[in-house]
Amino acid sequence: MPEHVLATDLDGTLIPLDDSQDNQRDLATLRGAFQSPDRVLVFVTGRHIESVEEAIRTFDLPKPDWIICDVGTTICHVREDATCAVHQPYADYLATIVGEFTAARIRELMTPIEGLTPQEEAKQGRFKISFYAEADQLRQLVPQVEKIIAQQDAPYSVVDSVDPFNGDGLIDLLPRGVSKAHALDWWCERQGHPRQEIVFAGDSGNDYAALVAGYRTIVVANAAQELVDAVHQAHQEEAWADRLFLATAKATSGVLQGCRHFGICP
């Protein structure tokens, strides 16, 4: 069994920040470290798979072994030639959750709601239904979406956010209970990785569930103080010892700091 596993968010975490030479240098160190056969690299991201592949090329990221994407609704295995294959057992598992409520049916149920615009086809998934909305309308739109879901007893949850890059309002409908953390938990159990083997790195609110799931945890220095405080409190309440590393460096460099702290990288 592999000795070490790094599961990491991409944007704001593994991906270098603009014009950061330290991040670029430390990314090269991580790239070299994860060429070792006793290390496994898992990307855990809200991006869709095409966007992940583009990020790997654009930022020259190390080749992952697995990709958990689409906010936890897709798991892909990365082959030796760097092509990606959807992990069918996970797709079969999600299919048992949604049952007859396919993505097409959910989109149809949402058509009466004014202000929702379906996202591009590439950003949709078999188990992820995504819409754009005006950011200042999210507070009004989300209850309308939730009301329809409740009326239909559809096994979905609603996640809203604001795109940090362009300010777009985003609404995702995911199979009930599914998240980045849920997918990572499922993957670890099926792959036979004890929790003590896993190190998870993140920077933002949608990483919170994984940051407090019991894995060894890296929070990079560009994370919001509110998130840092919440994660620190959760670890204290669980009385976990040496499972939280608060990096003093941002993004990629913070990931490397944490990997060294937990003994993944020399």
PDB file of C-alpha atoms in Angstrom:
ATOM      1  CA  MET A   1       0.000   0.000   0.000  1.00  0.00           C
ATOM      2  CA  PRO A   2       1.196   3.541  -0.662  1.00  0.00           C
ATOM      3  CA  GLU A   3       2.636   5.116   2.449  1.00  0.00           C
ATOM      4  CA  HIS A   4       1.440   8.693   1.966  1.00  0.00           C
ATOM      5  CA  VAL A   5      -1.595  10.310   0.348  1.00  0.00           C
ATOM      6  CA  LEU A   6      -2.019  14.036  -0.301  1.00  0.00           C
ATOM      7  CA  ALA A   7      -5.553  15.095  -1.174  1.00  0.00           C
ATOM      8  CA  THR A   8      -5.592  18.763  -2.133  1.00  0.00           C
ATOM      9  CA  ASP A   9      -7.865  21.481  -3.375  1.00  0.00           C
ATOM     10  CA  LEU A  10      -6.578  23.321  -6.454  1.00  0.00           C
ATOM     11  CA  ASP A  11      -7.594  26.991  -6.697  1.00  0.00           C
ATOM     12  CA  GLY A  12      -6.022  28.984  -3.897  1.00  0.00           C
ATOM     13  CA  THR A  13      -4.271  25.869  -2.581  1.00  0.00           C
ATOM     14  CA  LEU A  14      -2.063  23.807  -4.905  1.00  0.00           C
ATOM     15  CA  ILE A  15      -2.233  26.188  -7.881  1.00  0.00           C
ATOM     16  CA  PRO A  16       0.374  28.970  -7.568  1.00  0.00           C
ATOM     17  CA  LEU A  17      -0.887  32.462  -6.918  1.00  0.00           C
ATOM     18  CA  ASP A  18      -0.256  35.011  -9.653  1.00  0.00           C
ATOM     19  CA  ASP A  19       3.329  36.291  -9.790  1.00  0.00           C
ATOM     20  CA  SER A  20       4.484  34.217  -6.804  1.00  0.00           C
ATOM     21  CA  GLN A  21       7.977  32.957  -7.515  1.00  0.00           C
ATOM     22  CA  ASP A  22       7.994  31.110  -4.189  1.00  0.00           C
ATOM     23  CA  ASN A  23       4.870  29.197  -5.243  1.00  0.00           C
ATOM     24  CA  GLN A  24       6.427  28.280  -8.586  1.00  0.00           C
ATOM     25  CA  ARG A  25       9.615  27.064  -6.914  1.00  0.00           C
ATOM     26  CA  ASP A  26       7.737  25.016  -4.351  1.00  0.00           C
ATOM     27  CA  LEU A  27       5.437  23.539  -6.990  1.00  0.00           C
ATOM     28  CA  ALA A  28       8.540  22.115  -8.699  1.00  0.00           C
ATOM     29  CA  THR A  29       9.545  20.529  -5.372  1.00  0.00           C
ATOM     30  CA  LEU A  30       6.105  18.970  -4.957  1.00  0.00           C
ATOM     31  CA  ARG A  31       6.139  17.777  -8.561  1.00  0.00           C
ATOM     32  CA  GLY A  32       9.378  15.934  -7.893  1.00  0.00           C
ATOM     33  CA  ALA A  33       8.202  14.479  -4.592  1.00  0.00           C
ATOM     34  CA  PHE A  34       5.053  12.984  -6.101  1.00  0.00           C
ATOM     35  CA  GLN A  35       6.952  11.107  -8.758  1.00  0.00           C
ATOM     36  CA  SER A  36       7.781   8.638  -5.988  1.00  0.00           C
ATOM     37  CA  PRO A  37       5.741   5.397  -6.093  1.00  0.00           C
ATOM     38  CA  ASP A  38       5.091   5.528  -2.334  1.00  0.00           C
ATOM     39  CA  ARG A  39       3.097   8.758  -2.651  1.00  0.00           C
ATOM     40  CA  VAL A  40      -0.430   9.171  -3.994  1.00  0.00           C
ATOM     41  CA  LEU A  41      -1.793  12.524  -5.164  1.00  0.00           C
ATOM     42  CA  VAL A  42      -5.523  13.215  -5.262  1.00  0.00           C
ATOM     43  CA  PHE A  43      -7.033  16.457  -6.573  1.00  0.00           C
ATOM     44  CA  VAL A  44     -10.253  17.396  -4.756  1.00  0.00           C
ATOM     45  CA  THR A  45     -11.905  20.309  -6.529  1.00  0.00           C
ATOM     46  CA  GLY A  46     -15.145  21.924  -7.541  1.00  0.00           C
ATOM     47  CA  ARG A  47     -13.857  22.199 -11.121  1.00  0.00           C
ATOM     48  CA  HIS A  48     -15.212  19.936 -13.846  1.00  0.00           C
ATOM     49  CA  ILE A  49     -12.818  17.407 -15.347  1.00  0.00           C
ATOM     50  CA  GLU A  50     -12.004  19.392 -18.507  1.00  0.00           C
ATOM     51  CA  SER A  51     -11.135  22.385 -16.327  1.00  0.00           C
ATOM     52  CA  VAL A  52      -8.902  20.214 -14.129  1.00  0.00           C
ATOM     53  CA  GLU A  53      -7.063  18.900 -17.188  1.00  0.00           C
ATOM     54  CA  GLU A  54      -6.630  22.464 -18.427  1.00  0.00           C
ATOM     55  CA  ALA A  55      -5.238  23.538 -15.044  1.00  0.00           C
ATOM     56  CA  ILE A  56      -2.732  20.672 -15.073  1.00  0.00           C
ATOM     57  CA  ARG A  57      -1.441  21.864 -18.452  1.00  0.00           C
ATOM     58  CA  THR A  58      -1.570  25.595 -17.706  1.00  0.00           C
ATOM     59  CA  PHE A  59       0.178  25.477 -14.334  1.00  0.00           C
ATOM     60  CA  ASP A  60       2.319  22.382 -14.966  1.00  0.00           C
ATOM     61  CA  LEU A  61       0.828  20.650 -11.937  1.00  0.00           C
ATOM     62  CA  PRO A  62       2.109  17.256 -10.857  1.00  0.00           C
ATOM     63  CA  LYS A  63       0.169  14.378 -12.404  1.00  0.00           C
ATOM     64  CA  PRO A  64      -2.471  13.194  -9.945  1.00  0.00           C
ATOM     65  CA  ASP A  65      -3.359   9.564  -9.439  1.00  0.00           C
ATOM     66  CA  TRP A  66      -7.022  10.365  -8.825  1.00  0.00           C
ATOM     67  CA  ILE A  67      -9.293  13.368  -9.347  1.00  0.00           C
ATOM     68  CA  ILE A  68     -12.384  14.091  -7.274  1.00  0.00           C
ATOM     69  CA  CYS A  69     -14.188  16.861  -9.131  1.00  0.00           C
ATOM     70  CA  ASP A  70     -17.597  18.418  -9.815  1.00  0.00           C
ATOM     71  CA  VAL A  71     -17.934  19.244  -6.096  1.00  0.00           C
ATOM     72  CA  GLY A  72     -17.617  15.577  -5.158  1.00  0.00           C
ATOM     73  CA  THR A  73     -19.983  14.128  -7.763  1.00  0.00           C
ATOM     74  CA  THR A  74     -17.307  12.623 -10.027  1.00  0.00           C
ATOM     75  CA  ILE A  75     -14.276  10.485  -9.250  1.00  0.00           C
ATOM     76  CA  CYS A  76     -11.766   9.800 -12.025  1.00  0.00           C
ATOM     77  CA  HIS A  77      -8.757   7.525 -12.105  1.00  0.00           C
ATOM     78  CA  VAL A  78      -5.763   8.948 -13.981  1.00  0.00           C
ATOM     79  CA  ARG A  79      -4.056   6.397 -16.212  1.00  0.00           C
ATOM     80  CA  GLU A  80      -0.332   6.176 -16.877  1.00  0.00           C
ATOM     81  CA  ASP A  81      -0.761   8.134 -20.131  1.00  0.00           C
ATOM     82  CA  ALA A  82      -2.446  10.941 -18.101  1.00  0.00           C
ATOM     83  CA  THR A  83      -5.898  10.312 -19.573  1.00  0.00           C
ATOM     84  CA  CYS A  84      -8.808  10.198 -17.145  1.00  0.00           C
ATOM     85  CA  ALA A  85     -11.404   7.470 -16.687  1.00  0.00           C
ATOM     86  CA  VAL A  86     -14.594   7.948 -14.683  1.00  0.00           C
ATOM     87  CA  HIS A  87     -14.632   5.577 -11.707  1.00  0.00           C
ATOM     88  CA  GLN A  88     -17.813   3.667 -12.448  1.00  0.00           C
ATOM     89  CA  PRO A  89     -18.400   2.180  -8.969  1.00  0.00           C
ATOM     90  CA  TYR A  90     -18.791   5.695  -7.557  1.00  0.00           C
ATOM     91  CA  ALA A  91     -21.162   6.686 -10.362  1.00  0.00           C
ATOM     92  CA  ASP A  92     -23.205   3.551  -9.634  1.00  0.00           C
ATOM     93  CA  TYR A  93     -23.300   4.498  -5.956  1.00  0.00           C
ATOM     94  CA  LEU A  94     -24.605   8.011  -6.714  1.00  0.00           C
ATOM     95  CA  ALA A  95     -27.212   6.539  -9.045  1.00  0.00           C
ATOM     96  CA  THR A  96     -28.673   4.638  -6.091  1.00  0.00           C
ATOM     97  CA  ILE A  97     -29.046   7.947  -4.220  1.00  0.00           C
ATOM     98  CA  VAL A  98     -30.835   9.937  -6.940  1.00  0.00           C
ATOM     99  CA  GLY A  99     -32.976   7.073  -8.270  1.00  0.00           C
ATOM    100  CA  GLU A 100     -35.523   8.376 -10.798  1.00  0.00           C
ATOM    101  CA  PHE A 101     -34.557  12.012 -10.238  1.00  0.00           C
ATOM    102  CA  THR A 102     -32.104  12.369 -13.124  1.00  0.00           C
ATOM    103  CA  ALA A 103     -30.312  15.625 -13.894  1.00  0.00           C
ATOM    104  CA  ALA A 104     -32.662  16.245 -16.821  1.00  0.00           C
ATOM    105  CA  ARG A 105     -35.701  15.874 -14.577  1.00  0.00           C
ATOM    106  CA  ILE A 106     -34.271  18.231 -11.950  1.00  0.00           C
ATOM    107  CA  ARG A 107     -33.482  20.873 -14.584  1.00  0.00           C
ATOM    108  CA  GLU A 108     -37.066  20.615 -15.838  1.00  0.00           C
ATOM    109  CA  LEU A 109     -38.405  21.110 -12.314  1.00  0.00           C
ATOM    110  CA  MET A 110     -36.392  24.333 -12.009  1.00  0.00           C
ATOM    111  CA  THR A 111     -37.659  25.956 -15.230  1.00  0.00           C
ATOM    112  CA  PRO A 112     -40.434  27.979 -13.521  1.00  0.00           C
ATOM    113  CA  ILE A 113     -37.877  29.876 -11.416  1.00  0.00           C
ATOM    114  CA  GLU A 114     -36.950  33.185 -13.016  1.00  0.00           C
ATOM    115  CA  GLY A 115     -33.336  34.236 -12.592  1.00  0.00           C
ATOM    116  CA  LEU A 116     -31.747  30.806 -13.003  1.00  0.00           C
ATOM    117  CA  THR A 117     -29.567  30.284 -16.073  1.00  0.00           C
ATOM    118  CA  PRO A 118     -28.175  26.796 -16.729  1.00  0.00           C
ATOM    119  CA  GLN A 119     -24.400  26.736 -16.814  1.00  0.00           C
ATOM    120  CA  GLU A 120     -22.526  25.533 -19.889  1.00  0.00           C
ATOM    121  CA  GLU A 121     -22.833  21.848 -20.736  1.00  0.00           C
ATOM    122  CA  ALA A 122     -19.171  21.245 -19.879  1.00  0.00           C
ATOM    123  CA  LYS A 123     -19.872  22.432 -16.327  1.00  0.00           C
ATOM    124  CA  GLN A 124     -22.812  20.093 -15.842  1.00  0.00           C
ATOM    125  CA  GLY A 125     -22.474  16.506 -14.733  1.00  0.00           C
ATOM    126  CA  ARG A 126     -24.526  13.380 -14.514  1.00  0.00           C
ATOM    127  CA  PHE A 127     -25.034  14.107 -10.809  1.00  0.00           C
ATOM    128  CA  LYS A 128     -24.403  17.863 -10.680  1.00  0.00           C
ATOM    129  CA  ILE A 129     -26.946  20.395 -11.918  1.00  0.00           C
ATOM    130  CA  SER A 130     -25.508  23.899 -12.061  1.00  0.00           C
ATOM    131  CA  PHE A 131     -27.003  27.338 -12.613  1.00  0.00           C
ATOM    132  CA  TYR A 132     -25.841  30.933 -12.811  1.00  0.00           C
ATOM    133  CA  ALA A 133     -27.717  33.663 -10.974  1.00  0.00           C
ATOM    134  CA  GLU A 134     -27.141  37.261  -9.997  1.00  0.00           C
ATOM    135  CA  ALA A 135     -25.102  37.199  -6.800  1.00  0.00           C
ATOM    136  CA  ASP A 136     -27.449  39.620  -5.053  1.00  0.00           C
ATOM    137  CA  GLN A 137     -30.409  37.355  -5.906  1.00  0.00           C
ATOM    138  CA  LEU A 138     -29.051  34.186  -4.300  1.00  0.00           C
ATOM    139  CA  ARG A 139     -30.834  34.831  -1.010  1.00  0.00           C
ATOM    140  CA  GLN A 140     -34.175  34.965  -2.838  1.00  0.00           C
ATOM    141  CA  LEU A 141     -33.536  32.156  -5.324  1.00  0.00           C
ATOM    142  CA  VAL A 142     -32.119  29.453  -3.083  1.00  0.00           C
ATOM    143  CA  PRO A 143     -35.325  29.105  -0.975  1.00  0.00           C
ATOM    144  CA  GLN A 144     -37.338  28.751  -4.183  1.00  0.00           C
ATOM    145  CA  VAL A 145     -35.062  25.943  -5.363  1.00  0.00           C
ATOM    146  CA  GLU A 146     -35.204  24.267  -1.955  1.00  0.00           C
ATOM    147  CA  LYS A 147     -39.003  24.504  -1.890  1.00  0.00           C
ATOM    148  CA  ILE A 148     -39.329  22.606  -5.178  1.00  0.00           C
ATOM    149  CA  ILE A 149     -36.830  19.989  -4.023  1.00  0.00           C
ATOM    150  CA  ALA A 150     -38.835  19.503  -0.815  1.00  0.00           C
ATOM    151  CA  GLN A 151     -42.197  19.376  -2.608  1.00  0.00           C
ATOM    152  CA  GLN A 152     -40.916  16.673  -4.944  1.00  0.00           C
ATOM    153  CA  ASP A 153     -39.026  14.857  -2.172  1.00  0.00           C
ATOM    154  CA  ALA A 154     -36.056  14.833  -4.527  1.00  0.00           C
ATOM    155  CA  PRO A 155     -32.843  13.475  -2.946  1.00  0.00           C
ATOM    156  CA  TYR A 156     -30.761  16.587  -3.659  1.00  0.00           C
ATOM    157  CA  SER A 157     -29.152  19.339  -1.619  1.00  0.00           C
ATOM    158  CA  VAL A 158     -28.591  22.925  -2.743  1.00  0.00           C
ATOM    159  CA  VAL A 159     -25.204  24.652  -2.546  1.00  0.00           C
ATOM    160  CA  ASP A 160     -24.839  28.326  -3.415  1.00  0.00           C
ATOM    161  CA  SER A 161     -21.681  30.388  -3.735  1.00  0.00           C
ATOM    162  CA  VAL A 162     -20.178  33.399  -5.472  1.00  0.00           C
ATOM    163  CA  ASP A 163     -17.419  32.908  -8.043  1.00  0.00           C
ATOM    164  CA  PRO A 164     -14.357  34.666  -6.541  1.00  0.00           C
ATOM    165  CA  PHE A 165     -12.981  35.444  -9.990  1.00  0.00           C
ATOM    166  CA  ASN A 166     -15.953  37.138 -11.678  1.00  0.00           C
ATOM    167  CA  GLY A 167     -18.603  37.615  -8.987  1.00  0.00           C
ATOM    168  CA  ASP A 168     -21.195  35.336 -10.622  1.00  0.00           C
ATOM    169  CA  GLY A 169     -23.761  33.770  -8.347  1.00  0.00           C
ATOM    170  CA  LEU A 170     -23.650  29.969  -8.537  1.00  0.00           C
ATOM    171  CA  ILE A 171     -26.229  27.381  -7.512  1.00  0.00           C
ATOM    172  CA  ASP A 172     -25.385  23.669  -7.590  1.00  0.00           C
ATOM    173  CA  LEU A 173     -27.772  20.807  -6.910  1.00  0.00           C
ATOM    174  CA  LEU A 174     -25.969  17.697  -5.686  1.00  0.00           C
ATOM    175  CA  PRO A 175     -27.172  14.261  -4.570  1.00  0.00           C
ATOM    176  CA  ARG A 176     -28.186  14.518  -0.936  1.00  0.00           C
ATOM    177  CA  GLY A 177     -25.238  14.254   1.422  1.00  0.00           C
ATOM    178  CA  VAL A 178     -22.621  14.388  -1.335  1.00  0.00           C
ATOM    179  CA  SER A 179     -19.708  16.821  -1.099  1.00  0.00           C
ATOM    180  CA  LYS A 180     -15.966  16.913  -1.665  1.00  0.00           C
ATOM    181  CA  ALA A 181     -15.500  15.435   1.807  1.00  0.00           C
ATOM    182  CA  HIS A 182     -18.094  12.708   1.259  1.00  0.00           C
ATOM    183  CA  ALA A 183     -16.431  11.652  -2.002  1.00  0.00           C
ATOM    184  CA  LEU A 184     -12.999  11.584  -0.382  1.00  0.00           C
ATOM    185  CA  ASP A 185     -14.340   9.474   2.487  1.00  0.00           C
ATOM    186  CA  TRP A 186     -15.901   7.027  -0.001  1.00  0.00           C
ATOM    187  CA  TRP A 187     -12.657   6.828  -1.983  1.00  0.00           C
ATOM    188  CA  CYS A 188     -10.509   6.232   1.106  1.00  0.00           C
ATOM    189  CA  GLU A 189     -12.746   3.434   2.324  1.00  0.00           C
ATOM    190  CA  ARG A 190     -12.856   1.669  -1.056  1.00  0.00           C
ATOM    191  CA  GLN A 191      -9.114   2.074  -1.640  1.00  0.00           C
ATOM    192  CA  GLY A 192      -8.256   0.814   1.828  1.00  0.00           C
ATOM    193  CA  HIS A 193      -6.454   3.952   2.987  1.00  0.00           C
ATOM    194  CA  PRO A 194      -6.563   4.468   6.760  1.00  0.00           C
ATOM    195  CA  ARG A 195      -7.305   8.052   7.722  1.00  0.00           C
ATOM    196  CA  GLN A 196      -3.844   8.488   9.234  1.00  0.00           C
ATOM    197  CA  GLU A 197      -2.357   8.051   5.753  1.00  0.00           C
ATOM    198  CA  ILE A 198      -4.308  11.012   4.356  1.00  0.00           C
ATOM    199  CA  VAL A 199      -3.274  14.652   4.408  1.00  0.00           C
ATOM    200  CA  PHE A 200      -5.878  17.121   3.122  1.00  0.00           C
ATOM    201  CA  ALA A 201      -4.990  20.675   2.068  1.00  0.00           C
ATOM    202  CA  GLY A 202      -7.496  23.464   1.493  1.00  0.00           C
ATOM    203  CA  ASP A 203      -8.174  27.173   1.681  1.00  0.00           C
ATOM    204  CA  SER A 204     -11.884  27.956   1.408  1.00  0.00           C
ATOM    205  CA  GLY A 205     -15.334  27.288   2.771  1.00  0.00           C
ATOM    206  CA  ASN A 206     -16.134  24.405   0.451  1.00  0.00           C
ATOM    207  CA  ASP A 207     -13.093  22.592   1.895  1.00  0.00           C
ATOM    208  CA  TYR A 208     -14.395  22.918   5.460  1.00  0.00           C
ATOM    209  CA  ALA A 209     -16.058  19.498   5.720  1.00  0.00           C
ATOM    210  CA  ALA A 210     -12.858  17.744   4.626  1.00  0.00           C
ATOM    211  CA  LEU A 211     -10.700  19.946   6.844  1.00  0.00           C
ATOM    212  CA  VAL A 212     -12.640  18.758   9.907  1.00  0.00           C
ATOM    213  CA  ALA A 213     -13.237  15.139   8.843  1.00  0.00           C
ATOM    214  CA  GLY A 214     -10.379  13.701  10.887  1.00  0.00           C
ATOM    215  CA  TYR A 215      -7.656  13.705   8.267  1.00  0.00           C
ATOM    216  CA  ARG A 216      -4.329  15.346   8.910  1.00  0.00           C
ATOM    217  CA  THR A 217      -5.039  18.842   7.674  1.00  0.00           C
ATOM    218  CA  ILE A 218      -3.178  21.729   6.039  1.00  0.00           C
ATOM    219  CA  VAL A 219      -4.800  25.161   5.968  1.00  0.00           C
ATOM    220  CA  VAL A 220      -2.781  27.496   3.749  1.00  0.00           C
ATOM    221  CA  ALA A 221      -2.060  31.057   4.894  1.00  0.00           C
ATOM    222  CA  ASN A 222      -4.322  32.731   2.311  1.00  0.00           C
ATOM    223  CA  ALA A 223      -7.399  31.106   3.873  1.00  0.00           C
ATOM    224  CA  ALA A 224      -9.885  33.478   5.501  1.00  0.00           C
ATOM    225  CA  GLN A 225      -9.369  33.900   9.242  1.00  0.00           C
ATOM    226  CA  GLU A 226     -12.981  32.861   9.810  1.00  0.00           C
ATOM    227  CA  LEU A 227     -12.231  29.470   8.224  1.00  0.00           C
ATOM    228  CA  VAL A 228      -8.971  29.094  10.156  1.00  0.00           C
ATOM    229  CA  ASP A 229     -10.762  29.757  13.445  1.00  0.00           C
ATOM    230  CA  ALA A 230     -13.605  27.342  12.641  1.00  0.00           C
ATOM    231  CA  VAL A 231     -11.240  24.523  11.660  1.00  0.00           C
ATOM    232  CA  HIS A 232      -9.034  25.103  14.697  1.00  0.00           C
ATOM    233  CA  GLN A 233     -12.044  25.012  17.015  1.00  0.00           C
ATOM    234  CA  ALA A 234     -13.367  21.799  15.442  1.00  0.00           C
ATOM    235  CA  HIS A 235     -10.016  20.056  15.908  1.00  0.00           C
ATOM    236  CA  GLN A 236      -9.837  21.232  19.527  1.00  0.00           C
ATOM    237  CA  GLU A 237     -13.346  19.980  20.260  1.00  0.00           C
ATOM    238  CA  GLU A 238     -12.413  16.549  18.904  1.00  0.00           C
ATOM    239  CA  ALA A 239      -9.163  16.612  20.928  1.00  0.00           C
ATOM    240  CA  TRP A 240      -7.188  15.586  17.866  1.00  0.00           C
ATOM    241  CA  ALA A 241      -3.427  15.741  18.362  1.00  0.00           C
ATOM    242  CA  ASP A 242      -1.169  16.956  15.546  1.00  0.00           C
ATOM    243  CA  ARG A 243      -3.812  16.712  12.846  1.00  0.00           C
ATOM    244  CA  LEU A 244      -3.869  20.442  11.999  1.00  0.00           C
ATOM    245  CA  PHE A 245      -1.086  22.450  10.421  1.00  0.00           C
ATOM    246  CA  LEU A 246      -1.690  26.159   9.903  1.00  0.00           C
ATOM    247  CA  ALA A 247       0.778  27.151   7.210  1.00  0.00           C
ATOM    248  CA  THR A 248       2.556  30.489   7.357  1.00  0.00           C
ATOM    249  CA  ALA A 249       2.991  30.484   3.579  1.00  0.00           C
ATOM    250  CA  LYS A 250       0.295  30.939   0.983  1.00  0.00           C
ATOM    251  CA  ALA A 251      -1.139  28.460  -1.532  1.00  0.00           C
ATOM    252  CA  THR A 252       1.468  26.081  -3.045  1.00  0.00           C
ATOM    253  CA  SER A 253       4.157  27.034  -0.544  1.00  0.00           C
ATOM    254  CA  GLY A 254       1.790  26.394   2.335  1.00  0.00           C
ATOM    255  CA  VAL A 255       1.004  22.952   0.927  1.00  0.00           C
ATOM    256  CA  LEU A 256       4.718  22.150   0.809  1.00  0.00           C
ATOM    257  CA  GLN A 257       5.178  23.400   4.381  1.00  0.00           C
ATOM    258  CA  GLY A 258       2.398  21.102   5.536  1.00  0.00           C
ATOM    259  CA  CYS A 259       3.695  18.125   3.581  1.00  0.00           C
ATOM    260  CA  ARG A 260       7.073  18.571   5.263  1.00  0.00           C
ATOM    261  CA  HIS A 261       5.424  18.917   8.678  1.00  0.00           C
ATOM    262  CA  PHE A 262       3.538  15.651   8.216  1.00  0.00           C
ATOM    263  CA  GLY A 263       6.525  13.842   6.705  1.00  0.00           C
ATOM    264  CA  ILE A 264       5.188  13.450   3.160  1.00  0.00           C
ATOM    265  CA  CYS A 265       8.008  15.514   1.642  1.00  0.00           C
ATOM    266  CA  PRO A 266      11.605  15.592   2.857  1.00  0.00           C
TER     267      PRO A 266
END
